PDB file of C-alpha atoms in Angstrom:
ATOM      1  CA  UNK A 722      19.101  78.221   0.616  1.00  0.00           C
ATOM      2  CA  UNK A 723      15.350  78.298   0.202  1.00  0.00           C
ATOM      3  CA  UNK A 724      14.173  77.009  -3.171  1.00  0.00           C
ATOM      4  CA  UNK A 725      12.085  79.414  -5.243  1.00  0.00           C
ATOM      5  CA  UNK A 726       9.504  76.664  -5.769  1.00  0.00           C
ATOM      6  CA  UNK A 727       8.773  76.682  -2.021  1.00  0.00           C
ATOM      7  CA  UNK A 728       8.234  80.442  -2.080  1.00  0.00           C
ATOM      8  CA  UNK A 729       5.965  80.157  -5.105  1.00  0.00           C
ATOM      9  CA  UNK A 730       3.919  77.381  -3.459  1.00  0.00           C
ATOM     10  CA  UNK A 731       3.309  79.528  -0.385  1.00  0.00           C
ATOM     11  CA  UNK A 732       2.390  82.613  -2.421  1.00  0.00           C
ATOM     12  CA  UNK A 733      -0.108  80.593  -4.459  1.00  0.00           C
ATOM     13  CA  UNK A 734      -1.773  79.189  -1.333  1.00  0.00           C
ATOM     14  CA  UNK A 735      -1.841  82.526   0.505  1.00  0.00           C
ATOM     15  CA  UNK A 736      -3.190  84.409  -2.527  1.00  0.00           C
ATOM     16  CA  UNK A 737      -6.000  81.861  -2.867  1.00  0.00           C
ATOM     17  CA  UNK A 738      -7.127  82.713   0.687  1.00  0.00           C
ATOM     18  CA  UNK A 739      -8.386  86.207  -0.078  1.00  0.00           C
ATOM     19  CA  UNK A 740      -9.704  86.703   3.471  1.00  0.00           C
ATOM     20  CA  UNK A 741      -6.295  86.059   5.046  1.00  0.00           C
ATOM     21  CA  UNK A 742      -5.269  89.045   7.154  1.00  0.00           C
ATOM     22  CA  UNK A 743      -1.890  90.626   6.478  1.00  0.00           C
ATOM     23  CA  UNK A 744      -0.631  89.854   9.979  1.00  0.00           C
ATOM     24  CA  UNK A 745      -1.695  86.205   9.695  1.00  0.00           C
ATOM     25  CA  UNK A 746      -0.047  85.889   6.311  1.00  0.00           C
ATOM     26  CA  UNK A 747       3.228  87.168   7.721  1.00  0.00           C
ATOM     27  CA  UNK A 748       3.100  84.650  10.572  1.00  0.00           C
ATOM     28  CA  UNK A 749       2.346  81.756   8.221  1.00  0.00           C
ATOM     29  CA  UNK A 750       5.046  82.860   5.810  1.00  0.00           C
ATOM     30  CA  UNK A 751       7.595  82.918   8.629  1.00  0.00           C
ATOM     31  CA  UNK A 752       6.623  79.365   9.645  1.00  0.00           C
ATOM     32  CA  UNK A 753       6.749  78.131   6.037  1.00  0.00           C
ATOM     33  CA  UNK A 754      10.091  79.806   5.347  1.00  0.00           C
ATOM     34  CA  UNK A 755      11.655  78.199   8.427  1.00  0.00           C
ATOM     35  CA  UNK A 756      10.454  74.768   7.322  1.00  0.00           C
ATOM     36  CA  UNK A 757      11.537  75.185   3.705  1.00  0.00           C
ATOM     37  CA  UNK A 758      14.988  76.391   4.763  1.00  0.00           C
ATOM     38  CA  UNK A 759      15.392  73.192   6.772  1.00  0.00           C
ATOM     39  CA  UNK A 760      13.845  70.816   4.233  1.00  0.00           C
ATOM     40  CA  UNK A 761      16.085  68.492   2.251  1.00  0.00           C
ATOM     41  CA  UNK A 762      13.488  68.392  -0.534  1.00  0.00           C
ATOM     42  CA  UNK A 763      14.307  70.287  -3.706  1.00  0.00           C
ATOM     43  CA  UNK A 764      10.632  71.003  -4.415  1.00  0.00           C
ATOM     44  CA  UNK A 765       7.417  70.852  -2.362  1.00  0.00           C
ATOM     45  CA  UNK A 766       6.396  67.685  -4.197  1.00  0.00           C
ATOM     46  CA  UNK A 767       9.398  65.875  -2.663  1.00  0.00           C
ATOM     47  CA  UNK A 768       8.508  66.691   0.962  1.00  0.00           C
ATOM     48  CA  UNK A 769       7.890  63.494   2.920  1.00  0.00           C
ATOM     49  CA  UNK A 770       6.951  62.487   6.469  1.00  0.00           C
ATOM     50  CA  UNK A 771      10.585  62.124   7.553  1.00  0.00           C
ATOM     51  CA  UNK A 772      11.287  65.667   6.335  1.00  0.00           C
ATOM     52  CA  UNK A 773       8.496  67.132   8.476  1.00  0.00           C
ATOM     53  CA  UNK A 774       9.384  64.992  11.495  1.00  0.00           C
ATOM     54  CA  UNK A 775      13.017  66.073  11.223  1.00  0.00           C
ATOM     55  CA  UNK A 776      12.008  69.725  11.209  1.00  0.00           C
ATOM     56  CA  UNK A 777       9.816  69.326  14.308  1.00  0.00           C
ATOM     57  CA  UNK A 778      12.645  67.533  16.095  1.00  0.00           C
ATOM     58  CA  UNK A 779      15.077  70.295  15.137  1.00  0.00           C
ATOM     59  CA  UNK A 780      12.792  72.790  16.890  1.00  0.00           C
ATOM     60  CA  UNK A 781      12.743  70.834  20.137  1.00  0.00           C
ATOM     61  CA  UNK A 782      15.175  73.236  21.796  1.00  0.00           C
ATOM     62  CA  UNK A 783      13.070  76.274  21.005  1.00  0.00           C
ATOM     63  CA  UNK A 784      10.200  77.307  23.307  1.00  0.00           C
ATOM     64  CA  UNK A 785       7.563  76.989  20.617  1.00  0.00           C
ATOM     65  CA  UNK A 786       8.858  73.587  19.577  1.00  0.00           C
ATOM     66  CA  UNK A 787       7.786  72.190  22.942  1.00  0.00           C
ATOM     67  CA  UNK A 788       4.189  73.335  22.481  1.00  0.00           C
ATOM     68  CA  UNK A 789       1.856  70.743  20.921  1.00  0.00           C
ATOM     69  CA  UNK A 790      -0.352  73.559  19.600  1.00  0.00           C
ATOM     70  CA  UNK A 791       2.603  75.096  17.789  1.00  0.00           C
ATOM     71  CA  UNK A 792       3.585  71.763  16.250  1.00  0.00           C
ATOM     72  CA  UNK A 793      -0.002  71.231  15.113  1.00  0.00           C
ATOM     73  CA  UNK A 794      -0.039  74.686  13.576  1.00  0.00           C
ATOM     74  CA  UNK A 795       3.165  73.970  11.632  1.00  0.00           C
ATOM     75  CA  UNK A 796       1.961  70.595  10.349  1.00  0.00           C
ATOM     76  CA  UNK A 797      -1.461  71.918   9.342  1.00  0.00           C
ATOM     77  CA  UNK A 798       0.130  74.779   7.419  1.00  0.00           C
ATOM     78  CA  UNK A 799       2.503  72.410   5.608  1.00  0.00           C
ATOM     79  CA  UNK A 800      -0.435  70.165   4.722  1.00  0.00           C
ATOM     80  CA  UNK A 801      -2.502  73.081   3.397  1.00  0.00           C
ATOM     81  CA  UNK A 802       0.286  74.471   1.220  1.00  0.00           C
ATOM     82  CA  UNK A 803       1.282  71.059  -0.144  1.00  0.00           C
ATOM     83  CA  UNK A 804      -2.337  70.108  -0.815  1.00  0.00           C
ATOM     84  CA  UNK A 805      -3.019  73.402  -2.599  1.00  0.00           C
ATOM     85  CA  UNK A 806       0.126  73.012  -4.704  1.00  0.00           C
ATOM     86  CA  UNK A 807      -0.935  69.478  -5.697  1.00  0.00           C
ATOM     87  CA  UNK A 808      -4.484  70.570  -6.519  1.00  0.00           C
ATOM     88  CA  UNK A 809      -3.277  73.400  -8.757  1.00  0.00           C
ATOM     89  CA  UNK A 810      -0.966  70.995 -10.585  1.00  0.00           C
ATOM     90  CA  UNK A 811      -3.702  68.383 -10.954  1.00  0.00           C
ATOM     91  CA  UNK A 812      -1.923  65.795  -8.803  1.00  0.00           C
ATOM     92  CA  UNK A 813      -3.261  63.545  -6.037  1.00  0.00           C
ATOM     93  CA  UNK A 814      -3.293  64.894  -2.500  1.00  0.00           C
ATOM     94  CA  UNK A 815       0.152  64.478  -0.862  1.00  0.00           C
ATOM     95  CA  UNK A 816       0.658  61.702   1.692  1.00  0.00           C
ATOM     96  CA  UNK A 817       3.420  63.274   3.785  1.00  0.00           C
ATOM     97  CA  UNK A 818       1.261  64.519   6.661  1.00  0.00           C
ATOM     98  CA  UNK A 819      -0.974  61.431   6.705  1.00  0.00           C
ATOM     99  CA  UNK A 820       2.092  59.235   7.006  1.00  0.00           C
ATOM    100  CA  UNK A 821       3.531  61.443   9.738  1.00  0.00           C
ATOM    101  CA  UNK A 822       0.326  61.207  11.789  1.00  0.00           C
ATOM    102  CA  UNK A 823      -0.074  57.474  11.356  1.00  0.00           C
ATOM    103  CA  UNK A 824       2.547  56.739  13.986  1.00  0.00           C
ATOM    104  CA  UNK A 825       2.270  59.880  16.111  1.00  0.00           C
ATOM    105  CA  UNK A 826      -0.759  59.779  18.408  1.00  0.00           C
ATOM    106  CA  UNK A 827       0.282  62.879  20.368  1.00  0.00           C
ATOM    107  CA  UNK A 828       0.464  64.980  17.219  1.00  0.00           C
ATOM    108  CA  UNK A 829      -2.884  63.605  16.011  1.00  0.00           C
ATOM    109  CA  UNK A 830      -4.482  64.720  19.283  1.00  0.00           C
ATOM    110  CA  UNK A 831      -2.855  68.162  19.105  1.00  0.00           C
ATOM    111  CA  UNK A 832      -4.048  68.673  15.539  1.00  0.00           C
ATOM    112  CA  UNK A 833      -7.579  67.622  16.439  1.00  0.00           C
ATOM    113  CA  UNK A 834      -7.668  70.184  19.235  1.00  0.00           C
ATOM    114  CA  UNK A 835      -6.159  72.864  17.012  1.00  0.00           C
ATOM    115  CA  UNK A 836      -8.844  72.298  14.384  1.00  0.00           C
ATOM    116  CA  UNK A 837     -11.477  72.827  17.070  1.00  0.00           C
ATOM    117  CA  UNK A 838      -9.780  75.949  18.363  1.00  0.00           C
ATOM    118  CA  UNK A 839      -9.275  77.390  14.897  1.00  0.00           C
ATOM    119  CA  UNK A 840      -6.860  80.209  14.080  1.00  0.00           C
ATOM    120  CA  UNK A 841      -6.134  83.017  16.497  1.00  0.00           C
ATOM    121  CA  UNK A 842      -8.994  85.490  16.814  1.00  0.00           C
ATOM    122  CA  UNK A 843      -8.402  88.787  15.060  1.00  0.00           C
ATOM    123  CA  UNK A 844     -10.344  91.855  16.094  1.00  0.00           C
ATOM    124  CA  UNK A 845     -10.111  95.638  16.219  1.00  0.00           C
ATOM    125  CA  UNK A 846      -8.534  97.581  19.033  1.00  0.00           C
ATOM    126  CA  UNK A 847     -10.380 100.627  20.317  1.00  0.00           C
ATOM    127  CA  UNK A 848      -8.703 103.253  18.070  1.00  0.00           C
ATOM    128  CA  UNK A 849      -9.373 101.081  15.001  1.00  0.00           C
ATOM    129  CA  UNK A 850     -13.007 100.670  16.029  1.00  0.00           C
ATOM    130  CA  UNK A 851     -13.452 104.405  16.456  1.00  0.00           C
ATOM    131  CA  UNK A 852     -11.780 105.196  13.119  1.00  0.00           C
ATOM    132  CA  UNK A 853     -13.921 102.690  11.273  1.00  0.00           C
ATOM    133  CA  UNK A 854     -17.156 103.983  12.808  1.00  0.00           C
ATOM    134  CA  UNK A 855     -16.117 107.510  11.800  1.00  0.00           C
ATOM    135  CA  UNK A 856     -15.500 106.382   8.210  1.00  0.00           C
ATOM    136  CA  UNK A 857     -18.817 104.542   8.063  1.00  0.00           C
ATOM    137  CA  UNK A 858     -20.842 107.440   9.458  1.00  0.00           C
ATOM    138  CA  UNK A 859     -19.242 109.904   7.035  1.00  0.00           C
ATOM    139  CA  UNK A 860     -21.689 108.657   4.394  1.00  0.00           C
ATOM    140  CA  UNK A 861     -23.388 110.250   2.542  1.00  0.00           C
ATOM    141  CA  UNK A 862     -21.439 113.428   3.194  1.00  0.00           C
ATOM    142  CA  UNK A 863     -18.270 112.205   1.475  1.00  0.00           C
ATOM    143  CA  UNK A 864     -19.834 110.150  -1.334  1.00  0.00           C
ATOM    144  CA  UNK A 865     -22.500 112.384  -2.859  1.00  0.00           C
ATOM    145  CA  UNK A 866     -21.649 114.667  -5.747  1.00  0.00           C
ATOM    146  CA  UNK A 867     -23.120 118.209  -5.632  1.00  0.00           C
ATOM    147  CA  UNK A 868     -26.777 118.186  -6.617  1.00  0.00           C
ATOM    148  CA  UNK A 869     -26.978 114.400  -6.911  1.00  0.00           C
ATOM    149  CA  UNK A 870     -27.922 111.490  -4.741  1.00  0.00           C
ATOM    150  CA  UNK A 871     -25.141 109.264  -3.434  1.00  0.00           C
ATOM    151  CA  UNK A 872     -24.299 106.160  -5.443  1.00  0.00           C
ATOM    152  CA  UNK A 873     -26.426 103.284  -4.227  1.00  0.00           C
ATOM    153  CA  UNK A 874     -23.358 101.019  -4.167  1.00  0.00           C
ATOM    154  CA  UNK A 875     -21.652 103.335  -1.663  1.00  0.00           C
ATOM    155  CA  UNK A 876     -24.664 103.167   0.627  1.00  0.00           C
ATOM    156  CA  UNK A 877     -24.880  99.383   0.280  1.00  0.00           C
ATOM    157  CA  UNK A 878     -21.177  98.891   0.989  1.00  0.00           C
ATOM    158  CA  UNK A 879     -21.109 101.113   4.068  1.00  0.00           C
ATOM    159  CA  UNK A 880     -24.347  99.832   5.550  1.00  0.00           C
ATOM    160  CA  UNK A 881     -23.444  96.184   5.074  1.00  0.00           C
ATOM    161  CA  UNK A 882     -20.003  96.720   6.616  1.00  0.00           C
ATOM    162  CA  UNK A 883     -21.596  98.574   9.517  1.00  0.00           C
ATOM    163  CA  UNK A 884     -23.868  95.597  10.239  1.00  0.00           C
ATOM    164  CA  UNK A 885     -20.853  93.299  10.528  1.00  0.00           C
ATOM    165  CA  UNK A 886     -19.557  95.561  13.291  1.00  0.00           C
ATOM    166  CA  UNK A 887     -22.842  96.667  14.861  1.00  0.00           C
ATOM    167  CA  UNK A 888     -24.828  93.406  14.831  1.00  0.00           C
ATOM    168  CA  UNK A 889     -22.188  90.688  14.767  1.00  0.00           C
ATOM    169  CA  UNK A 890     -23.324  89.399  11.381  1.00  0.00           C
ATOM    170  CA  UNK A 891     -21.107  87.182   9.253  1.00  0.00           C
ATOM    171  CA  UNK A 892     -20.359  87.980   5.590  1.00  0.00           C
ATOM    172  CA  UNK A 893     -22.664  85.096   4.603  1.00  0.00           C
ATOM    173  CA  UNK A 894     -25.437  86.614   6.727  1.00  0.00           C
ATOM    174  CA  UNK A 895     -25.016  89.913   4.898  1.00  0.00           C
ATOM    175  CA  UNK A 896     -25.409  88.299   1.484  1.00  0.00           C
ATOM    176  CA  UNK A 897     -28.465  86.266   2.532  1.00  0.00           C
ATOM    177  CA  UNK A 898     -30.573  89.020   4.141  1.00  0.00           C
ATOM    178  CA  UNK A 899     -33.949  89.686   2.526  1.00  0.00           C
ATOM    179  CA  UNK A 900     -34.944  93.344   2.388  1.00  0.00           C
ATOM    180  CA  UNK A 901     -38.056  92.594   4.443  1.00  0.00           C
ATOM    181  CA  UNK A 902     -35.727  91.573   7.288  1.00  0.00           C
ATOM    182  CA  UNK A 903     -35.090  95.259   7.886  1.00  0.00           C
ATOM    183  CA  UNK A 904     -38.511  96.738   7.107  1.00  0.00           C
ATOM    184  CA  UNK A 905     -39.489  99.585   9.394  1.00  0.00           C
ATOM    185  CA  UNK A 906     -43.250  99.124   9.333  1.00  0.00           C
ATOM    186  CA  UNK A 907     -44.353  95.914  10.950  1.00  0.00           C
ATOM    187  CA  UNK A 908     -43.165  92.810  12.776  1.00  0.00           C
ATOM    188  CA  UNK A 909     -39.913  92.058  10.897  1.00  0.00           C
ATOM    189  CA  UNK A 910     -38.134  94.975  12.575  1.00  0.00           C
ATOM    190  CA  UNK A 911     -39.015  95.792  16.150  1.00  0.00           C
ATOM    191  CA  UNK A 912     -37.592  98.857  17.876  1.00  0.00           C
ATOM    192  CA  UNK A 913     -36.713  98.380  21.529  1.00  0.00           C
ATOM    193  CA  UNK A 914     -34.156  99.996  23.813  1.00  0.00           C
ATOM    194  CA  UNK A 915     -33.038 102.252  20.984  1.00  0.00           C
ATOM    195  CA  UNK A 916     -32.149  99.317  18.752  1.00  0.00           C
ATOM    196  CA  UNK A 917     -33.593  97.670  15.682  1.00  0.00           C
ATOM    197  CA  UNK A 918     -33.551  93.939  15.033  1.00  0.00           C
ATOM    198  CA  UNK A 919     -32.945  91.959  11.868  1.00  0.00           C
ATOM    199  CA  UNK A 920     -34.408  88.602  10.964  1.00  0.00           C
ATOM    200  CA  UNK A 921     -31.372  86.539   9.933  1.00  0.00           C
ATOM    201  CA  UNK A 922     -31.950  83.216   8.125  1.00  0.00           C
ATOM    202  CA  UNK A 923     -30.100  80.016   8.943  1.00  0.00           C
ATOM    203  CA  UNK A 924     -26.689  79.869   7.247  1.00  0.00           C
ATOM    204  CA  UNK A 925     -24.625  76.712   7.399  1.00  0.00           C
ATOM    205  CA  UNK A 926     -23.665  76.240  11.055  1.00  0.00           C
ATOM    206  CA  UNK A 927     -25.254  79.548  12.115  1.00  0.00           C
ATOM    207  CA  UNK A 928     -28.795  79.307  13.470  1.00  0.00           C
ATOM    208  CA  UNK A 929     -31.767  81.354  12.360  1.00  0.00           C
ATOM    209  CA  UNK A 930     -32.055  84.265  14.753  1.00  0.00           C
ATOM    210  CA  UNK A 931     -32.938  87.854  15.488  1.00  0.00           C
ATOM    211  CA  UNK A 932     -29.903  90.127  15.534  1.00  0.00           C
ATOM    212  CA  UNK A 933     -30.081  93.480  17.303  1.00  0.00           C
ATOM    213  CA  UNK A 934     -28.260  96.423  15.754  1.00  0.00           C
ATOM    214  CA  UNK A 935     -26.189  98.749  17.935  1.00  0.00           C
ATOM    215  CA  UNK A 936     -27.743 102.216  17.986  1.00  0.00           C
ATOM    216  CA  UNK A 937     -24.874 103.994  16.179  1.00  0.00           C
ATOM    217  CA  UNK A 938     -25.540 102.045  12.945  1.00  0.00           C
ATOM    218  CA  UNK A 939     -29.322 102.478  12.771  1.00  0.00           C
ATOM    219  CA  UNK A 940     -29.141 105.824  10.868  1.00  0.00           C
ATOM    220  CA  UNK A 941     -27.029 104.112   8.204  1.00  0.00           C
ATOM    221  CA  UNK A 942     -29.620 101.377   7.770  1.00  0.00           C
ATOM    222  CA  UNK A 943     -32.423 103.960   7.649  1.00  0.00           C
ATOM    223  CA  UNK A 944     -30.579 105.959   4.976  1.00  0.00           C
ATOM    224  CA  UNK A 945     -30.000 102.772   2.966  1.00  0.00           C
ATOM    225  CA  UNK A 946     -33.680 101.808   3.115  1.00  0.00           C
ATOM    226  CA  UNK A 947     -34.637 105.339   2.023  1.00  0.00           C
ATOM    227  CA  UNK A 948     -32.207 105.151  -0.904  1.00  0.00           C
ATOM    228  CA  UNK A 949     -33.334 101.620  -1.742  1.00  0.00           C
ATOM    229  CA  UNK A 950     -36.841 102.997  -2.264  1.00  0.00           C
ATOM    230  CA  UNK A 951     -35.906 106.359  -3.804  1.00  0.00           C
ATOM    231  CA  UNK A 952     -33.677 104.825  -6.464  1.00  0.00           C
ATOM    232  CA  UNK A 953     -36.111 101.980  -7.159  1.00  0.00           C
ATOM    233  CA  UNK A 954     -33.660  99.210  -6.388  1.00  0.00           C
ATOM    234  CA  UNK A 955     -35.463  96.126  -7.703  1.00  0.00           C
ATOM    235  CA  UNK A 956     -34.282  93.142  -5.679  1.00  0.00           C
ATOM    236  CA  UNK A 957     -35.459  90.784  -2.962  1.00  0.00           C
ATOM    237  CA  UNK A 958     -32.022  91.014  -1.331  1.00  0.00           C
ATOM    238  CA  UNK A 959     -31.328  93.685   1.250  1.00  0.00           C
ATOM    239  CA  UNK A 960     -27.845  94.047  -0.284  1.00  0.00           C
ATOM    240  CA  UNK A 961     -28.117  93.039  -3.951  1.00  0.00           C
ATOM    241  CA  UNK A 962     -25.296  92.555  -6.408  1.00  0.00           C
ATOM    242  CA  UNK A 963     -27.002  94.743  -8.998  1.00  0.00           C
ATOM    243  CA  UNK A 964     -29.555  97.513  -8.831  1.00  0.00           C
ATOM    244  CA  UNK A 965     -32.119  96.056 -11.230  1.00  0.00           C
ATOM    245  CA  UNK A 966     -31.562  92.351 -10.854  1.00  0.00           C
ATOM    246  CA  UNK A 967     -32.341  89.324  -8.743  1.00  0.00           C
ATOM    247  CA  UNK A 968     -28.624  88.539  -8.712  1.00  0.00           C
ATOM    248  CA  UNK A 969     -27.266  88.035  -5.202  1.00  0.00           C
ATOM    249  CA  UNK A 970     -24.158  89.882  -4.085  1.00  0.00           C
ATOM    250  CA  UNK A 971     -21.146  87.689  -4.793  1.00  0.00           C
ATOM    251  CA  UNK A 972     -18.789  86.554  -2.042  1.00  0.00           C
ATOM    252  CA  UNK A 973     -15.778  88.212  -3.686  1.00  0.00           C
ATOM    253  CA  UNK A 974     -17.529  91.523  -4.368  1.00  0.00           C
ATOM    254  CA  UNK A 975     -18.822  91.761  -0.801  1.00  0.00           C
ATOM    255  CA  UNK A 976     -15.380  90.886   0.580  1.00  0.00           C
ATOM    256  CA  UNK A 977     -13.728  93.589  -1.554  1.00  0.00           C
ATOM    257  CA  UNK A 978     -16.246  96.237  -0.524  1.00  0.00           C
ATOM    258  CA  UNK A 979     -15.632  95.611   3.185  1.00  0.00           C
ATOM    259  CA  UNK A 980     -11.879  95.400   2.644  1.00  0.00           C
ATOM    260  CA  UNK A 981     -11.799  98.780   0.880  1.00  0.00           C
ATOM    261  CA  UNK A 982     -13.796 100.481   3.630  1.00  0.00           C
ATOM    262  CA  UNK A 983     -11.545  98.966   6.289  1.00  0.00           C
ATOM    263  CA  UNK A 984      -8.488 100.173   4.363  1.00  0.00           C
ATOM    264  CA  UNK A 985      -9.953 103.677   4.332  1.00  0.00           C
ATOM    265  CA  UNK A 986      -9.841 103.469   8.133  1.00  0.00           C
ATOM    266  CA  UNK A 987      -6.262 102.198   8.061  1.00  0.00           C
ATOM    267  CA  UNK A 988      -7.211  98.592   8.871  1.00  0.00           C
ATOM    268  CA  UNK A 989      -5.819  95.525   7.123  1.00  0.00           C
ATOM    269  CA  UNK A 990      -7.593  92.205   7.532  1.00  0.00           C
ATOM    270  CA  UNK A 991     -10.650  90.067   6.962  1.00  0.00           C
ATOM    271  CA  UNK A 992     -14.155  91.405   7.558  1.00  0.00           C
ATOM    272  CA  UNK A 993     -14.610  88.569  10.071  1.00  0.00           C
ATOM    273  CA  UNK A 994     -12.578  90.823  12.383  1.00  0.00           C
ATOM    274  CA  UNK A 995     -15.687  92.994  12.686  1.00  0.00           C
ATOM    275  CA  UNK A 996     -17.934  90.145  13.818  1.00  0.00           C
ATOM    276  CA  UNK A 997     -15.295  89.046  16.329  1.00  0.00           C
ATOM    277  CA  UNK A 998     -14.979  92.621  17.590  1.00  0.00           C
ATOM    278  CA  UNK A 999     -18.725  92.863  18.132  1.00  0.00           C
ATOM    279  CA  UNK A1000     -18.807  89.578  20.048  1.00  0.00           C
ATOM    280  CA  UNK A1001     -15.901  90.472  22.332  1.00  0.00           C
ATOM    281  CA  UNK A1002     -17.057  94.059  22.874  1.00  0.00           C
ATOM    282  CA  UNK A1003     -20.568  92.878  23.777  1.00  0.00           C
ATOM    283  CA  UNK A1004     -19.210  90.299  26.233  1.00  0.00           C
ATOM    284  CA  UNK A1005     -16.857  92.880  27.737  1.00  0.00           C
ATOM    285  CA  UNK A1006     -19.806  95.218  28.281  1.00  0.00           C
ATOM    286  CA  UNK A1007     -21.446  92.577  30.462  1.00  0.00           C
ATOM    287  CA  UNK A1008     -23.767  90.643  28.163  1.00  0.00           C
ATOM    288  CA  UNK A1009     -24.331  87.013  29.108  1.00  0.00           C
ATOM    289  CA  UNK A1010     -22.444  84.417  27.093  1.00  0.00           C
ATOM    290  CA  UNK A1011     -25.736  82.695  26.183  1.00  0.00           C
ATOM    291  CA  UNK A1012     -27.190  85.968  24.880  1.00  0.00           C
ATOM    292  CA  UNK A1013     -24.165  86.719  22.730  1.00  0.00           C
ATOM    293  CA  UNK A1014     -24.217  83.165  21.346  1.00  0.00           C
ATOM    294  CA  UNK A1015     -27.899  83.530  20.462  1.00  0.00           C
ATOM    295  CA  UNK A1016     -27.366  86.836  18.710  1.00  0.00           C
ATOM    296  CA  UNK A1017     -24.389  85.436  16.794  1.00  0.00           C
ATOM    297  CA  UNK A1018     -26.299  82.319  15.817  1.00  0.00           C
ATOM    298  CA  UNK A1019     -23.567  80.181  17.376  1.00  0.00           C
ATOM    299  CA  UNK A1020     -24.532  76.652  18.408  1.00  0.00           C
ATOM    300  CA  UNK A1021     -21.048  75.342  19.198  1.00  0.00           C
ATOM    301  CA  UNK A1022     -19.854  75.814  22.784  1.00  0.00           C
ATOM    302  CA  UNK A1023     -16.243  75.669  21.581  1.00  0.00           C
ATOM    303  CA  UNK A1024     -16.725  78.880  19.598  1.00  0.00           C
ATOM    304  CA  UNK A1025     -17.984  80.786  22.632  1.00  0.00           C
ATOM    305  CA  UNK A1026     -15.184  79.317  24.744  1.00  0.00           C
ATOM    306  CA  UNK A1027     -12.663  80.915  22.393  1.00  0.00           C
ATOM    307  CA  UNK A1028     -14.310  84.318  22.837  1.00  0.00           C
ATOM    308  CA  UNK A1029     -14.354  83.951  26.607  1.00  0.00           C
ATOM    309  CA  UNK A1030     -10.708  82.875  26.656  1.00  0.00           C
ATOM    310  CA  UNK A1031      -9.808  86.004  24.662  1.00  0.00           C
ATOM    311  CA  UNK A1032     -11.687  88.477  26.861  1.00  0.00           C
ATOM    312  CA  UNK A1033      -8.752  89.454  29.087  1.00  0.00           C
ATOM    313  CA  UNK A1034      -6.586  90.257  26.075  1.00  0.00           C
ATOM    314  CA  UNK A1035      -9.453  92.153  24.445  1.00  0.00           C
ATOM    315  CA  UNK A1036      -9.999  94.296  27.530  1.00  0.00           C
ATOM    316  CA  UNK A1037      -6.309  95.188  27.552  1.00  0.00           C
ATOM    317  CA  UNK A1038      -6.790  96.832  24.140  1.00  0.00           C
ATOM    318  CA  UNK A1039      -9.872  98.795  25.176  1.00  0.00           C
ATOM    319  CA  UNK A1040     -10.420 101.521  27.733  1.00  0.00           C
ATOM    320  CA  UNK A1041     -13.618 101.514  29.792  1.00  0.00           C
ATOM    321  CA  UNK A1042     -16.291 103.630  28.143  1.00  0.00           C
TER     322      UNK A1042
END
């Protein structure tokens, strides 16, 4: 029978990953539960290389057990949960996975490839996309009280979430945008083909770039800029954490704002789903891979390869417009 300490270790790791989509969490929990049911260890701290190897061997007769990618996924999950559990307890990083890989070249190769591939892409299907756009465009009609202006936070939250979906921005991009990046009078924002562009600074592995905004979201940005000025928001950030402060919007607060808006549209998951949706939708509409990569700020060919590999599945969830 599964030990409660294994369940607690998984919950602690999963809860610490606040961007983990509900569907992904369920998949990972199923994998972890299967391993912990098999394990001879009484607690996660007692898991060793032989324990993990025995589990993988026990799965050899199942279809997924024959897939190197699946084995890599299992081992990486075990390593993440065990490492998190050790970190929380103040112990040294566990050696079980390192010892397992030392004498298993095939598994080392599979894990290396899996790290490059990353987790499965998560994105919106067409009904989810349409519901979310409807929720976003409902502002300010559903947020303003009679006789008063809408709350500036509501406008910020909706506009920033819209730009994830309408310009392929990442959450880090959203928090790093300067308000001049969206100015309407002058070079920073150039209107062409019914779109407006944003100057996006370099962020980590994402290149500095100009991101074009899909036409449906431009009214939201215009309304936000109007409100920004009308309510005298005093900040250099396009989406500040506070109205009268130089404080940047925190990662957690921005995540929660997007999550709540997505929930209002009946969508569970990370806001990265919106960036992925934009990328796949734009590719499906015929944009060149190089153009989409430039607008995303992506420099890694492996990232674009994942999008291209997912296109057939994406198209199956969308009807031609």
